[in-house]
CSV table of C-alpha atoms in Angstrom, one decimal:
chain,number,residue,atom,x,y,z
A,1,ARG,CA,105.7,91.8,157.1
A,2,LEU,CA,107.4,91.6,153.9
A,3,LYS,CA,110.6,91.1,153.7
A,4,SER,CA,113.0,91.4,150.5
A,5,LYS,CA,114.7,88.4,149.4
A,6,GLU,CA,116.0,89.1,146.0
A,7,ILE,CA,118.4,91.0,143.9
A,8,VAL,CA,116.3,92.8,141.3
A,9,LYS,CA,118.0,94.5,138.6
A,10,GLU,CA,117.0,98.4,139.6
A,11,ILE,CA,119.5,98.1,142.8
A,12,GLU,CA,122.4,96.5,140.9
A,13,TYR,CA,122.0,99.2,138.4
A,14,MET,CA,120.8,102.1,140.8
A,15,LYS,CA,118.0,102.9,139.1
A,16,THR,CA,114.5,104.0,140.3
A,17,THR,CA,111.2,105.0,138.8
A,18,ALA,CA,109.9,108.3,140.4
A,19,VAL,CA,107.3,111.4,139.7
A,20,ARG,CA,109.4,114.2,139.5
A,21,LEU,CA,108.3,118.0,139.4
A,22,TYR,CA,109.7,120.1,137.1
A,23,GLY,CA,107.7,123.4,137.7
A,24,ALA,CA,104.1,124.4,138.5
A,25,ASN,CA,101.8,121.7,137.3
A,26,ASP,CA,104.6,119.6,135.7
A,27,LEU,CA,104.8,116.4,137.2
A,28,ARG,CA,106.8,113.8,135.2
A,29,ILE,CA,107.3,110.0,135.9
A,30,GLU,CA,110.4,108.8,134.5
A,31,THR,CA,113.2,105.7,135.2
A,32,PHE,CA,116.5,107.3,136.1
A,33,GLU,CA,119.8,106.4,137.5
A,34,LEU,CA,120.5,106.9,141.3
A,35,PRO,CA,123.8,107.8,142.3
A,36,GLU,CA,126.3,105.7,144.1
A,37,ILE,CA,125.5,106.2,147.7
A,38,THR,CA,128.3,107.7,149.7
A,39,ASP,CA,129.8,106.5,152.8
A,40,ASP,CA,127.2,108.5,154.8
A,41,GLU,CA,124.5,107.9,153.0
A,42,ILE,CA,121.6,105.0,152.9
A,43,LEU,CA,119.9,103.4,149.9
A,44,MET,CA,115.6,102.6,150.6
A,45,ARG,CA,113.1,101.1,149.1
A,46,VAL,CA,110.1,102.5,149.0
A,47,VAL,CA,106.9,100.6,149.9
A,48,THR,CA,104.6,103.0,150.6
A,49,ASP,CA,103.9,107.1,150.2
A,50,SER,CA,100.5,108.5,151.5
A,51,GLN,CA,99.5,111.6,149.3
A,52,CYS,CA,99.1,114.5,151.0
A,53,ALA,CA,97.3,118.0,150.1
A,54,SER,CA,100.8,119.9,151.1
A,55,THR,CA,102.2,118.0,147.8
A,56,TYR,CA,99.1,119.4,145.9
A,57,LYS,CA,100.3,123.0,147.1
A,58,ALA,CA,104.0,122.5,146.1
A,59,VAL,CA,103.0,121.1,142.7
A,60,LYS,CA,100.1,123.6,142.2
A,61,GLN,CA,102.9,126.3,143.2
A,62,GLY,CA,106.3,125.2,141.9
A,63,THR,CA,109.7,127.4,142.5
A,64,ALA,CA,106.8,129.7,144.2
A,65,HIS,CA,106.5,126.9,147.0
A,66,LYS,CA,109.1,128.0,149.7
A,67,ARG,CA,110.0,124.4,150.0
A,68,VAL,CA,110.6,123.7,146.1
A,69,PRO,CA,114.2,125.1,144.7
A,70,PRO,CA,114.4,127.6,141.9
A,71,ASP,CA,116.2,125.1,139.4
A,72,ILE,CA,113.9,122.2,139.1
A,73,ALA,CA,113.7,122.8,135.7
A,74,GLU,CA,116.8,121.7,135.2
A,75,HIS,CA,117.2,119.5,138.8
A,76,PRO,CA,113.4,117.8,139.1
A,77,VAL,CA,112.9,117.0,142.5
A,78,ILE,CA,110.9,113.7,143.5
A,79,ILE,CA,107.8,114.5,145.1
A,80,GLY,CA,106.6,112.8,148.0
A,81,HIS,CA,107.0,113.2,151.8
A,82,GLU,CA,105.1,110.4,153.4
A,83,MET,CA,107.4,107.6,152.9
A,84,CYS,CA,107.8,104.3,155.0
A,85,GLY,CA,110.4,101.5,153.5
A,86,GLU,CA,113.2,99.2,153.6
A,87,ILE,CA,116.8,99.5,154.1
A,88,VAL,CA,118.7,98.0,151.2
A,89,LYS,CA,122.3,99.2,151.5
A,90,VAL,CA,123.8,101.0,154.4
A,91,GLY,CA,127.0,103.4,154.1
A,92,LYS,CA,129.9,102.3,156.2
A,93,ASN,CA,130.5,105.3,158.4
A,94,VAL,CA,126.5,104.9,159.0
A,95,THR,CA,125.6,103.5,162.4
A,96,GLY,CA,122.9,102.1,164.2
A,97,TRP,CA,121.5,100.5,160.5
A,98,LYS,CA,121.7,97.3,158.7
A,99,GLU,CA,119.6,95.8,155.7
A,100,GLY,CA,116.5,94.6,155.8
A,101,GLN,CA,115.3,97.4,158.6
A,102,HIS,CA,112.1,99.3,157.8
A,103,ALA,CA,112.1,102.9,158.4
A,104,VAL,CA,110.0,106.2,158.0
A,105,ILE,CA,111.1,109.5,157.2
A,106,GLN,CA,110.5,112.2,159.2
A,107,PRO,CA,110.3,115.0,156.4
A,108,ALA,CA,110.4,118.2,158.5
A,109,LEU,CA,114.2,118.6,158.8
A,110,LYS,CA,114.1,122.6,159.8
A,111,LEU,CA,116.3,124.3,157.6
A,112,GLU,CA,116.8,127.5,157.4
A,113,SER,CA,116.5,126.9,153.7
A,114,GLY,CA,113.3,125.3,154.3
A,115,TYR,CA,113.9,122.3,152.4
A,116,ASP,CA,112.6,119.2,153.2
A,117,PRO,CA,112.5,115.7,151.5
A,118,GLY,CA,109.3,115.0,149.2
A,119,TYR,CA,109.6,118.6,148.5
A,120,SER,CA,113.0,119.7,147.7
A,121,TYR,CA,115.5,116.8,147.2
A,122,ARG,CA,116.6,115.3,143.8
A,123,TYR,CA,117.2,111.2,145.1
A,124,ILE,CA,114.7,111.3,148.2
A,125,GLY,CA,110.8,111.7,148.0
A,126,GLY,CA,108.1,109.1,148.5
A,127,CYS,CA,106.9,108.7,145.0
A,128,SER,CA,109.7,107.0,144.1
A,129,THR,CA,110.9,102.5,143.7
A,130,TYR,CA,113.9,103.7,145.5
A,131,VAL,CA,115.9,107.0,147.4
A,132,VAL,CA,119.2,107.8,148.2
A,133,VAL,CA,118.6,109.0,152.3
A,134,PRO,CA,121.2,111.7,152.7
A,135,LYS,CA,123.3,112.7,155.3
A,136,ILE,CA,121.4,115.7,156.4
A,137,VAL,CA,118.4,113.1,157.0
A,138,LEU,CA,120.4,110.8,159.5
A,139,ASP,CA,122.6,113.4,161.3
A,140,ARG,CA,118.9,115.3,162.1
A,141,GLY,CA,117.3,111.8,163.5
A,142,CYS,CA,114.8,112.0,160.7
A,143,LEU,CA,115.1,108.2,159.8
A,144,VAL,CA,113.2,106.3,162.5
A,145,HIS,CA,113.0,102.7,163.3
A,146,TYR,CA,109.5,101.5,162.4
A,147,GLU,CA,108.2,97.8,164.0
A,148,GLY,CA,104.6,98.0,162.6
A,149,ASP,CA,102.7,95.2,161.1
A,150,GLY,CA,101.8,97.3,158.2
A,151,PHE,CA,104.1,99.6,156.1
A,152,PHE,CA,101.0,101.7,155.0
A,153,GLU,CA,100.5,102.9,158.5
A,154,GLY,CA,104.0,103.8,158.7
A,155,SER,CA,103.1,106.5,155.7
A,156,LEU,CA,100.6,107.6,158.2
A,157,VAL,CA,103.0,108.8,160.9
A,158,GLU,CA,103.6,112.1,159.6
A,159,SER,CA,99.5,112.9,159.3
A,160,LEU,CA,99.3,111.4,162.6
A,161,GLY,CA,102.4,113.0,164.2
A,162,CYS,CA,101.1,116.3,163.4
A,163,VAL,CA,97.5,115.7,165.0
A,164,LEU,CA,99.6,114.4,168.3
A,165,ARG,CA,101.5,117.8,168.4
A,166,GLY,CA,97.8,118.9,168.2
A,167,TYR,CA,97.2,117.4,171.3
A,168,LYS,CA,100.8,118.2,172.6
A,169,GLY,CA,100.1,121.9,172.4
A,170,LEU,CA,97.0,121.7,174.6
A,171,TYR,CA,97.6,123.1,178.0
A,172,HIS,CA,95.7,123.8,181.5
A,173,THR,CA,95.9,125.6,184.5
A,174,ASP,CA,94.7,125.1,187.9
A,175,TYR,CA,94.0,128.0,189.0
A,176,GLU,CA,94.1,127.6,192.5
A,177,THR,CA,98.2,127.4,192.2
A,178,TYR,CA,98.2,128.4,188.6
A,179,THR,CA,99.8,125.0,187.7
A,180,ARG,CA,100.2,124.6,183.7
A,181,TYR,CA,99.9,120.6,182.7
A,182,ASP,CA,100.3,120.0,178.9
A,183,GLY,CA,97.6,118.0,176.9
A,184,ALA,CA,94.2,117.7,176.8
A,185,LYS,CA,92.5,117.7,179.7
A,186,LYS,CA,92.2,113.8,181.3
A,187,GLY,CA,89.0,112.2,180.8
A,188,GLY,CA,87.8,115.9,179.5
A,189,LYS,CA,85.0,116.4,176.4
A,190,ILE,CA,87.0,117.2,172.9
A,191,ALA,CA,85.4,118.8,170.3
A,192,ILE,CA,86.5,118.6,166.5
A,193,LEU,CA,85.2,121.1,164.5
A,194,GLY,CA,84.9,121.0,160.8
A,195,GLY,CA,86.5,117.2,161.3
A,196,ALA,CA,84.9,114.6,158.9
A,197,GLY,CA,88.2,114.9,156.7
A,198,PRO,CA,91.5,112.8,157.4
A,199,MET,CA,92.9,114.8,160.2
A,200,GLY,CA,89.8,115.1,161.7
A,201,ILE,CA,89.5,111.2,161.8
A,202,GLY,CA,93.0,111.2,162.9
A,203,THR,CA,92.2,113.6,165.7
A,204,ALA,CA,89.0,111.7,166.4
A,205,GLU,CA,91.2,108.0,166.7
A,206,LEU,CA,93.5,109.5,168.8
A,207,ALA,CA,91.1,110.7,171.2
A,208,PRO,CA,90.5,107.8,173.4
A,209,GLY,CA,93.8,106.0,173.9
A,210,TYR,CA,96.0,109.4,173.7
A,211,GLY,CA,93.5,112.3,174.2
A,212,ASN,CA,91.8,110.2,177.4
A,213,ALA,CA,88.4,111.7,176.3
A,214,SER,CA,85.3,111.1,178.2
A,215,LEU,CA,83.4,112.7,175.2
A,216,ALA,CA,84.6,113.4,171.3
A,217,VAL,CA,82.4,115.2,169.7
A,218,VAL,CA,83.0,115.6,165.8
A,219,THR,CA,81.3,118.4,163.7
A,220,ASP,CA,80.7,119.2,160.0
A,221,VAL,CA,78.1,120.5,157.8
A,222,ASN,CA,78.0,117.7,155.2
A,223,ALA,CA,76.1,114.5,155.8
A,224,GLU,CA,77.7,112.4,153.5
A,225,ARG,CA,81.2,113.2,154.4
A,226,LEU,CA,80.0,112.5,158.2
A,227,ALA,CA,78.7,109.3,157.2
A,228,TYR,CA,81.6,108.2,155.6
A,229,ALA,CA,83.9,109.4,158.9
A,230,ALA,CA,81.5,107.0,161.3
A,231,LYS,CA,82.4,104.4,159.0
A,232,LYS,CA,86.3,104.6,159.5
A,233,CYS,CA,86.5,105.9,163.3
A,234,SER,CA,83.4,104.3,164.4
A,235,PRO,CA,81.8,105.3,167.7
A,236,GLU,CA,81.7,101.5,168.7
A,237,ALA,CA,85.5,101.0,168.2
A,238,ALA,CA,86.0,104.5,170.3
A,239,ALA,CA,83.5,103.2,173.0
A,240,LYS,CA,85.7,100.2,173.5
A,241,ARG,CA,88.6,102.6,174.5
A,242,GLY,CA,86.5,104.5,176.6
A,243,THR,CA,85.6,107.3,174.9
A,244,LYS,CA,81.9,108.5,173.7
A,245,LEU,CA,82.3,109.7,170.1
A,246,VAL,CA,79.2,111.6,168.2
A,247,TYR,CA,79.3,112.6,164.9
A,248,VAL,CA,76.7,115.7,164.4
A,249,ASN,CA,75.6,117.5,161.3
A,250,THR,CA,75.6,121.4,162.8
A,251,SER,CA,73.8,122.5,159.4
A,252,ASP,CA,70.7,120.4,160.9
A,253,MET,CA,70.8,122.4,164.1
A,254,SER,CA,69.0,125.8,164.9
A,255,ASP,CA,71.4,127.0,167.5
A,256,PRO,CA,74.5,124.7,166.8
A,257,GLU,CA,76.5,126.4,169.6
A,258,ALA,CA,73.8,126.0,172.3
A,259,GLU,CA,73.0,122.4,171.0
A,260,LEU,CA,76.8,121.7,171.6
A,261,ILE,CA,77.1,123.0,174.4
A,262,LYS,CA,73.9,120.8,176.3
A,263,MET,CA,75.4,118.0,174.5
A,264,SER,CA,78.8,118.7,176.3
A,265,ASP,CA,77.3,119.4,179.6
A,266,GLY,CA,78.1,122.9,179.8
A,267,GLY,CA,81.1,122.8,177.6
A,268,PHE,CA,84.1,121.6,175.9
A,269,ASP,CA,88.1,121.7,177.8
A,270,ASP,CA,89.6,121.2,174.3
A,271,VAL,CA,88.6,122.2,170.6
A,272,PHE,CA,90.6,121.6,167.6
A,273,VAL,CA,89.3,123.7,164.4
A,274,MET,CA,90.2,121.6,161.6
A,275,VAL,CA,89.0,123.9,158.7
A,276,PRO,CA,90.2,127.5,158.6
A,277,ILE,CA,86.9,129.2,158.8
A,278,PRO,CA,86.8,132.6,161.3
A,279,ALA,CA,83.0,131.2,162.2
A,280,LEU,CA,84.1,128.1,163.5
A,281,PHE,CA,87.1,129.6,165.5
A,282,THR,CA,84.2,132.0,167.0
A,283,MET,CA,82.3,128.8,167.5
A,284,ALA,CA,84.9,127.1,169.4
A,285,GLU,CA,85.3,129.8,171.8
A,286,ARG,CA,81.7,130.1,172.6
A,287,ILE,CA,81.6,126.2,173.5
A,288,CYS,CA,84.6,126.4,175.7
A,289,ARG,CA,83.8,125.9,179.5
A,290,GLU,CA,86.4,127.4,181.7
A,291,ASP,CA,90.0,126.5,181.1
A,292,GLY,CA,88.8,125.6,177.8
A,293,CYS,CA,92.1,125.2,175.4
A,294,ILE,CA,91.3,125.8,171.5
A,295,ASN,CA,93.7,124.7,169.0
A,296,PHE,CA,93.4,126.2,165.7
A,297,PHE,CA,94.8,123.8,163.7
A,298,ALA,CA,94.1,124.4,160.2
A,299,GLY,CA,96.1,125.9,158.0
A,300,PRO,CA,94.8,129.1,156.3
A,301,ALA,CA,95.9,129.6,152.6
A,302,VAL,CA,96.3,133.3,152.9
A,303,HIS,CA,98.4,135.3,154.9
A,304,HIS,CA,95.7,137.6,156.7
A,305,ILE,CA,92.9,135.9,157.7
A,306,ASP,CA,90.8,138.0,160.9
A,307,GLY,CA,88.7,135.7,163.5
A,308,ALA,CA,86.6,137.0,166.7
A,309,ILE,CA,87.4,136.1,170.3
A,310,ASN,CA,85.6,137.6,173.3
A,311,LEU,CA,88.5,139.1,175.6
A,312,TYR,CA,86.1,138.8,178.5
A,313,ARG,CA,86.2,135.2,178.5
A,314,ILE,CA,90.0,135.0,178.0
A,315,HIS,CA,90.2,136.8,181.2
A,316,TYR,CA,87.7,135.7,183.5
A,317,ASP,CA,87.0,132.4,181.9
A,318,GLY,CA,90.7,131.7,181.2
A,319,ILE,CA,90.1,130.5,177.7
A,320,HIS,CA,93.0,130.1,175.9
A,321,VAL,CA,94.1,129.9,171.8
A,322,VAL,CA,97.2,127.8,170.5
A,323,GLY,CA,98.1,126.7,166.9
A,324,THR,CA,100.0,123.7,166.1
A,325,ALA,CA,101.5,122.8,162.5
A,326,GLY,CA,103.5,120.0,161.6
A,327,SER,CA,105.5,118.0,164.1
A,328,ILE,CA,108.8,116.9,164.8
A,329,PRO,CA,111.2,113.9,165.4
A,330,GLU,CA,110.0,113.3,168.6
A,331,ASP,CA,106.4,113.3,167.1
A,332,THR,CA,107.7,110.7,165.0
A,333,VAL,CA,108.6,108.3,167.5
A,334,ASP,CA,105.7,108.4,170.0
A,335,THR,CA,103.4,108.1,166.9
A,336,ILE,CA,105.2,105.2,165.6
A,337,LYS,CA,105.1,103.5,169.4
A,338,LEU,CA,101.3,104.4,169.2
A,339,LEU,CA,100.8,102.4,166.0
A,340,GLU,CA,102.7,99.5,167.0
A,341,ASN,CA,100.9,99.3,170.5
A,342,LYS,CA,98.0,99.3,168.7
A,343,THR,CA,96.9,102.2,170.3
A,344,VAL,CA,95.8,104.0,166.8
A,345,ASN,CA,94.2,102.3,163.9
A,346,GLY,CA,95.8,103.8,161.3
A,347,GLY,CA,93.5,102.0,158.8
A,348,ALA,CA,91.0,104.7,160.0
A,349,LEU,CA,92.4,107.1,157.7
A,350,VAL,CA,92.6,105.1,154.3
A,351,SER,CA,90.3,105.3,151.8
A,352,HIS,CA,92.1,104.5,148.7
A,353,ILE,CA,95.3,102.8,147.6
A,354,LEU,CA,97.2,103.4,143.9
A,355,GLY,CA,100.4,103.0,142.4
A,356,LEU,CA,102.9,105.0,140.8
A,357,ARG,CA,101.5,106.1,137.5
A,358,ALA,CA,98.3,106.9,139.5
A,359,VAL,CA,100.1,109.6,141.4
A,360,PRO,CA,100.1,112.8,139.0
A,361,GLU,CA,96.0,112.3,138.4
A,362,THR,CA,95.6,111.4,142.1
A,363,ILE,CA,97.6,114.7,142.8
A,364,PHE,CA,95.7,117.0,140.6
A,365,ALA,CA,92.2,115.2,141.9
A,366,MET,CA,93.1,117.3,145.1
A,367,GLU,CA,91.3,120.6,143.7
A,368,ARG,CA,88.3,119.1,144.5
A,369,PRO,CA,88.7,116.5,147.9
A,370,SER,CA,87.2,113.2,147.9
A,371,GLY,CA,87.7,110.7,150.5
A,372,LEU,CA,90.7,110.5,153.2
A,373,LYS,CA,94.5,109.0,152.7
A,374,LYS,CA,95.2,107.6,149.5
A,375,VAL,CA,98.3,105.4,149.9
A,376,CYS,CA,100.7,104.7,146.9
A,377,TYR,CA,102.4,101.6,146.3
A,378,PRO,CA,105.3,102.2,143.9
A,379,SER,CA,106.3,99.6,143.0
A,380,LEU,CA,102.8,98.2,141.9
A,381,ASP,CA,100.9,99.1,139.2
A,382,LEU,CA,97.6,100.0,140.2
A,383,PRO,CA,94.9,103.0,139.0
A,384,LEU,CA,93.3,104.6,142.1
A,385,VAL,CA,90.9,102.6,144.0
A,386,ALA,CA,88.7,103.3,146.7
A,387,LEU,CA,88.4,100.1,149.3
A,388,GLU,CA,84.4,100.3,149.3
A,389,ASP,CA,85.0,99.4,145.2
A,390,PHE,CA,86.8,96.0,146.0
A,391,GLU,CA,83.3,94.8,146.2
A,392,LYS,CA,82.5,95.2,142.7
A,393,LEU,CA,85.8,94.9,141.3
A,394,GLY,CA,86.2,91.5,142.9
A,395,GLU,CA,83.2,90.5,140.8
A,396,THR,CA,85.7,90.2,137.6
A,397,ASP,CA,88.9,90.1,139.2
A,398,PRO,CA,89.7,87.4,141.8
A,399,MET,CA,92.4,90.1,143.1
A,400,TYR,CA,89.9,92.4,144.4
A,401,ALA,CA,87.5,90.0,145.5
A,402,GLU,CA,90.3,88.8,148.4
A,403,LEU,CA,91.0,92.4,149.3
A,404,HIS,CA,87.1,93.2,149.7
A,405,ARG,CA,87.2,89.7,151.6
A,406,LEU,CA,90.3,90.6,153.8
A,407,VAL,CA,89.2,94.7,154.2
A,408,ARG,CA,85.6,93.3,155.8
A,409,LYS,CA,87.5,91.1,158.1
A,410,HIS,CA,89.1,94.4,159.3
A,411,ASP,CA,85.7,96.0,159.8
A,412,GLY,CA,86.0,97.9,156.4
A,413,LEU,CA,89.3,99.2,157.1
A,414,TRP,CA,92.6,98.8,155.2
A,415,ASN,CA,94.8,96.4,156.9
A,416,ALA,CA,98.3,94.5,157.3
A,417,GLU,CA,97.3,91.3,156.1
A,418,ALA,CA,95.3,93.4,153.4
A,419,GLU,CA,98.7,95.1,151.9
A,420,LEU,CA,100.7,91.6,152.3
A,421,TYR,CA,98.6,90.3,150.1
A,422,LEU,CA,98.2,93.5,147.5
A,423,LEU,CA,102.3,93.6,147.3
A,424,ALA,CA,102.2,89.8,146.4
A,425,HIS,CA,99.6,89.6,143.8
A,426,ALA,CA,98.9,93.1,142.3
A,427,PRO,CA,100.6,93.8,138.9
A,428,LYS,CA,104.2,95.0,139.5
A,429,LEU,CA,105.3,98.6,138.2
A,430,GLU,CA,107.6,98.1,134.9
A,431,ASN,CA,110.2,100.6,133.5
C-alpha cells in the first residue's frame, strides 16, 4: 500500500490542481491555493476518483442541476464525488483521524439544499490533487476509514454502495405467517435486465457473496457489451463462489420472457431493471415468480415515465416493486467491508485509467457511454487508456508492458499491484 513519505511543495503552500466547473459545459483545469484548514477540518490527498455519469449530468446542466450552486461562475466547484485518499493534516478539534490513514468520502450528505461533495463545494471534489474535508462531512459520518489494498476500490465504494442499497431494498414475505424479511431471496434466482453496464456488473458481482444467489442471469441486447461484461465478471469466478452466472442476448430470443422463465425453472425471485425502459419493467413482472421482488434501479432522465404491470399478479402472486437510489453512510461502511474481505472484486468494474488532465474529455465523452468505470489518478499525467490497450502500448513503452503483465496476472482485471506500480512509475502531474 502506498504511504506518503515526502513533504511536497503543494502541501507547504496549500495548493491544489483541480478540474472546476464554472457553468454548463465549462470545465477548467486550474492550480490554486486552498485555504488553511480550520481546527474542525481535514486536509486529504486524493489518490483516486472514479468518473461517474452523474458528474456528466451536472456538467451538462450547470446551475440547473439541483446539486450545483447558482454562483459557480464566480465561485467554481470541484467535480468528482467517488474519491479515495490519504489524510495529510488533521484539525486539532477533529477526533478519530490521524495523518497517513486512508479514507473514502460518502458524497450523499442528505442536506436540505441538496449540496454534496463533488457537485457543490469549492475546496472538495475528487478531481483534485488535494482537498479540504469540511466539518459537515465529518459531522455526518461521511468520511469513512478505508483499509483496502487498492485506492481504486475505495473510489468504487459509492457505485457499489448504490448496488448494495438496491439489494437491501429487496424484500420477501412468508405468506403463511405474513412475516417479511429484507434482502434477496437466499439461494434464489436473480435477473439483471439491461445489466451489461458498470452498475449491472456491480450487481452481478454482489450476487454470489452478498445476494446468496444460486442463479444470476444478466441480459442485454448488444453482444459486444455482453462479451465484455463476461470477461470482467466471469461465470467461472461466480461459480467458485456458488452462483451460476449466465449472460444472455435477448435480441437473439424469439420469446425472451418465455425463455428466461424456462432458464429460471419457473421465474426469478428478484429482478433488477438497470435501464429505464418501460418494456423492461413489464418484462420484469412477467418473469417474476410468486413473491418476486422487482427493483426499478435505473434512474429515468424525465419526470414522467409510464410502465405497465399486471395488477392481478400484484394481488394473487404477491409481486412487489421497489426503487432505490444512491446510498447512505451505512452502505459505505458495509461496502468497504465487502471489498476488504475480498467478497467483491472491484477490479471487475474498471475498464480505463487516466490522469487529471484527461478528465474533461472523459466526462464529455460520456454522451456516448463506452466501457465501464474510468479511474482517475489526479497526481498523474496520463491520457485516458483502456486496460485492453496496455499490450499494444507496451510494445514501445515498458511501463504499459509491465501494467499489461500485472493485469493479465489478475485475470485481466485492474488490481492493487498494478495500481502501486502505476503510482510509482507513471509521469507525475506538473502544475
